[in-house]
Amino acid sequence: MSGVTDLDELLKTMEPALAEGRFVYACVPADELASHLFRQPIGIFQEAEGLTLIVPEAAAEGLSASPPMRMITLTVHSSLEAVGLTGAFAAALTREGISANVVAAYHHDHIFVPERDVERALDALRALSGSAREKGEGR
């Protein structure tokens, strides 16, 4: 498995990047996936209740969907076996009262936050990374 596993290194180099656009979560029946692929989902997850789709807000027309969210990608190539990264950034966002919905993909972690909180979330993540860099320099 590739990717960084060292938590200190992950925090120092995570560089949060805001993706263009607004996204929503919606649920559709599992047997209807093919009829929703035109929506170009960036994420699909199967649950007992149906398929959760993460789609661009504009593509969600006609679906019952979540409020708009923004996607922040941690640009560090984190290993799926890394320990503590999710907990560290979740704690930083929790301290700020920011809801976070996390998708871990093969190369990166993607954090979906309410649109109204995106700037505060970016600030919190940058501060977390900066604090880890300062701590590393003090060794």
mmCIF file of C-alpha atoms in Angstrom:
data_model
loop_
_atom_site.group_PDB
_atom_site.id
_atom_site.type_symbol
_atom_site.label_atom_id
_atom_site.label_comp_id
_atom_site.label_asym_id
_atom_site.label_seq_id
_atom_site.Cartn_x
_atom_site.Cartn_y
_atom_site.Cartn_z
ATOM 1 C CA MET A 1 0.000 0.000 0.000
ATOM 2 C CA SER A 2 1.340 3.410 -0.883
ATOM 3 C CA GLY A 3 0.913 6.698 0.888
ATOM 4 C CA VAL A 4 2.155 8.412 4.033
ATOM 5 C CA THR A 5 1.423 6.669 7.351
ATOM 6 C CA ASP A 6 3.327 8.875 9.821
ATOM 7 C CA LEU A 7 0.815 11.134 11.571
ATOM 8 C CA ASP A 8 3.250 13.998 12.158
ATOM 9 C CA GLU A 9 4.205 14.001 8.479
ATOM 10 C CA LEU A 10 0.564 13.804 7.406
ATOM 11 C CA LEU A 11 -0.401 16.784 9.547
ATOM 12 C CA LYS A 12 2.575 18.886 8.447
ATOM 13 C CA THR A 13 1.935 18.273 4.746
ATOM 14 C CA MET A 14 -1.842 17.842 4.457
ATOM 15 C CA GLU A 15 -2.428 21.178 2.622
ATOM 16 C CA PRO A 16 -6.223 21.518 2.498
ATOM 17 C CA ALA A 17 -7.505 22.532 -0.946
ATOM 18 C CA LEU A 18 -11.028 23.734 -1.656
ATOM 19 C CA ALA A 19 -12.658 22.036 -4.644
ATOM 20 C CA GLU A 20 -14.724 24.046 -7.087
ATOM 21 C CA GLY A 21 -18.472 23.771 -6.782
ATOM 22 C CA ARG A 22 -21.107 22.780 -4.286
ATOM 23 C CA PHE A 23 -22.108 19.199 -3.585
ATOM 24 C CA VAL A 24 -25.081 17.442 -2.029
ATOM 25 C CA TYR A 25 -25.768 13.981 -0.667
ATOM 26 C CA ALA A 26 -28.842 12.154 -1.979
ATOM 27 C CA CYS A 27 -30.174 8.621 -1.695
ATOM 28 C CA VAL A 28 -31.651 6.578 -4.565
ATOM 29 C CA PRO A 29 -32.809 2.953 -4.778
ATOM 30 C CA ALA A 30 -29.887 0.617 -5.473
ATOM 31 C CA ASP A 31 -31.518 -0.794 -8.599
ATOM 32 C CA GLU A 32 -31.726 2.717 -10.119
ATOM 33 C CA LEU A 33 -27.996 3.476 -10.210
ATOM 34 C CA ALA A 34 -27.749 3.317 -13.996
ATOM 35 C CA SER A 35 -30.508 5.903 -14.384
ATOM 36 C CA HIS A 36 -28.605 8.358 -12.133
ATOM 37 C CA LEU A 37 -25.124 8.095 -13.630
ATOM 38 C CA PHE A 38 -25.854 11.142 -15.806
ATOM 39 C CA ARG A 39 -25.637 13.128 -12.564
ATOM 40 C CA GLN A 40 -21.892 12.372 -12.535
ATOM 41 C CA PRO A 41 -21.588 11.393 -8.869
ATOM 42 C CA ILE A 42 -18.191 11.950 -7.297
ATOM 43 C CA GLY A 43 -19.048 9.386 -4.634
ATOM 44 C CA ILE A 44 -21.334 6.373 -4.339
ATOM 45 C CA PHE A 45 -21.866 4.253 -1.255
ATOM 46 C CA GLN A 46 -24.306 1.387 -0.833
ATOM 47 C CA GLU A 47 -26.305 1.184 2.385
ATOM 48 C CA ALA A 48 -29.247 -1.016 3.323
ATOM 49 C CA GLU A 49 -31.605 1.904 2.617
ATOM 50 C CA GLY A 50 -30.258 2.599 -0.868
ATOM 51 C CA LEU A 51 -27.334 4.198 -2.668
ATOM 52 C CA THR A 52 -25.945 7.425 -1.318
ATOM 53 C CA LEU A 53 -24.768 9.638 -4.160
ATOM 54 C CA ILE A 54 -22.547 12.676 -3.722
ATOM 55 C CA VAL A 55 -23.317 14.859 -6.709
ATOM 56 C CA PRO A 56 -22.794 18.432 -7.855
ATOM 57 C CA GLU A 57 -25.673 20.497 -6.526
ATOM 58 C CA ALA A 58 -26.922 21.354 -10.016
ATOM 59 C CA ALA A 59 -27.157 17.642 -10.891
ATOM 60 C CA ALA A 60 -29.459 16.867 -7.956
ATOM 61 C CA GLU A 61 -32.594 18.299 -9.524
ATOM 62 C CA GLY A 62 -35.573 16.106 -8.655
ATOM 63 C CA LEU A 63 -33.834 14.369 -5.759
ATOM 64 C CA SER A 64 -34.328 14.858 -2.059
ATOM 65 C CA ALA A 65 -30.885 16.081 -1.077
ATOM 66 C CA SER A 66 -28.831 17.509 1.768
ATOM 67 C CA PRO A 67 -28.058 21.202 2.042
ATOM 68 C CA PRO A 68 -25.116 22.288 -0.155
ATOM 69 C CA MET A 69 -21.672 21.331 1.038
ATOM 70 C CA ARG A 70 -18.172 22.235 -0.016
ATOM 71 C CA MET A 71 -15.395 19.702 -0.479
ATOM 72 C CA ILE A 72 -11.965 20.208 1.046
ATOM 73 C CA THR A 73 -9.304 17.782 -0.146
ATOM 74 C CA LEU A 74 -6.244 17.080 1.969
ATOM 75 C CA THR A 75 -3.638 16.977 -0.765
ATOM 76 C CA VAL A 76 -1.180 14.743 1.096
ATOM 77 C CA HIS A 77 -1.187 11.166 -0.257
ATOM 78 C CA SER A 78 -2.362 9.493 2.935
ATOM 79 C CA SER A 79 -2.270 5.744 3.321
ATOM 80 C CA LEU A 80 -5.551 3.989 4.000
ATOM 81 C CA GLU A 81 -3.678 2.386 6.910
ATOM 82 C CA ALA A 82 -2.599 5.678 8.484
ATOM 83 C CA VAL A 83 -3.685 6.058 12.106
ATOM 84 C CA GLY A 84 -4.907 9.309 13.623
ATOM 85 C CA LEU A 85 -5.346 11.688 10.691
ATOM 86 C CA THR A 86 -9.137 11.565 10.688
ATOM 87 C CA GLY A 87 -9.230 11.971 14.454
ATOM 88 C CA ALA A 88 -6.866 14.944 14.352
ATOM 89 C CA PHE A 89 -8.755 16.941 11.747
ATOM 90 C CA ALA A 90 -12.137 15.908 13.171
ATOM 91 C CA ALA A 91 -11.057 17.234 16.576
ATOM 92 C CA ALA A 92 -9.874 20.516 15.030
ATOM 93 C CA LEU A 93 -13.210 20.972 13.246
ATOM 94 C CA THR A 94 -15.169 19.904 16.344
ATOM 95 C CA ARG A 95 -13.458 22.629 18.388
ATOM 96 C CA GLU A 96 -14.844 25.113 15.847
ATOM 97 C CA GLY A 97 -18.336 23.563 15.883
ATOM 98 C CA ILE A 98 -18.070 22.450 12.243
ATOM 99 C CA SER A 99 -19.787 19.324 10.951
ATOM 100 C CA ALA A 100 -17.539 17.134 8.807
ATOM 101 C CA ASN A 101 -18.489 14.298 6.472
ATOM 102 C CA VAL A 102 -15.365 12.436 5.440
ATOM 103 C CA VAL A 103 -14.686 10.298 2.396
ATOM 104 C CA ALA A 104 -11.366 8.492 2.364
ATOM 105 C CA ALA A 105 -10.356 7.608 -1.170
ATOM 106 C CA TYR A 106 -7.230 5.760 -2.332
ATOM 107 C CA HIS A 107 -4.972 8.833 -2.453
ATOM 108 C CA HIS A 108 -6.614 11.528 -0.348
ATOM 109 C CA ASP A 109 -9.144 12.340 2.340
ATOM 110 C CA HIS A 110 -12.029 14.573 1.286
ATOM 111 C CA ILE A 111 -13.966 16.519 3.896
ATOM 112 C CA PHE A 112 -17.449 17.798 3.107
ATOM 113 C CA VAL A 113 -18.497 20.724 5.289
ATOM 114 C CA PRO A 114 -21.581 22.936 5.274
ATOM 115 C CA GLU A 115 -21.102 25.746 2.808
ATOM 116 C CA ARG A 116 -21.539 28.396 5.507
ATOM 117 C CA ASP A 117 -18.562 26.962 7.442
ATOM 118 C CA VAL A 118 -16.046 26.406 4.641
ATOM 119 C CA GLU A 119 -13.739 29.359 5.401
ATOM 120 C CA ARG A 120 -13.619 28.556 9.118
ATOM 121 C CA ALA A 121 -12.928 24.904 8.268
ATOM 122 C CA LEU A 122 -10.046 25.854 5.987
ATOM 123 C CA ASP A 123 -8.634 28.119 8.693
ATOM 124 C CA ALA A 124 -8.879 25.345 11.308
ATOM 125 C CA LEU A 125 -7.189 22.797 9.033
ATOM 126 C CA ARG A 126 -4.418 25.206 8.066
ATOM 127 C CA ALA A 127 -3.844 26.028 11.742
ATOM 128 C CA LEU A 128 -3.642 22.311 12.562
ATOM 129 C CA SER A 129 -1.077 21.787 9.830
ATOM 130 C CA GLY A 130 0.901 24.884 10.843
ATOM 131 C CA SER A 131 0.939 23.781 14.472
ATOM 132 C CA ALA A 132 2.309 20.381 13.444
ATOM 133 C CA ARG A 133 5.039 22.077 11.369
ATOM 134 C CA GLU A 134 6.000 24.344 14.303
ATOM 135 C CA LYS A 135 6.077 21.376 16.676
ATOM 136 C CA GLY A 136 8.325 19.483 14.239
ATOM 137 C CA GLU A 137 10.756 22.399 13.994
ATOM 138 C CA GLY A 138 11.028 22.561 17.769
ATOM 139 C CA ARG A 139 12.464 19.059 18.012
#
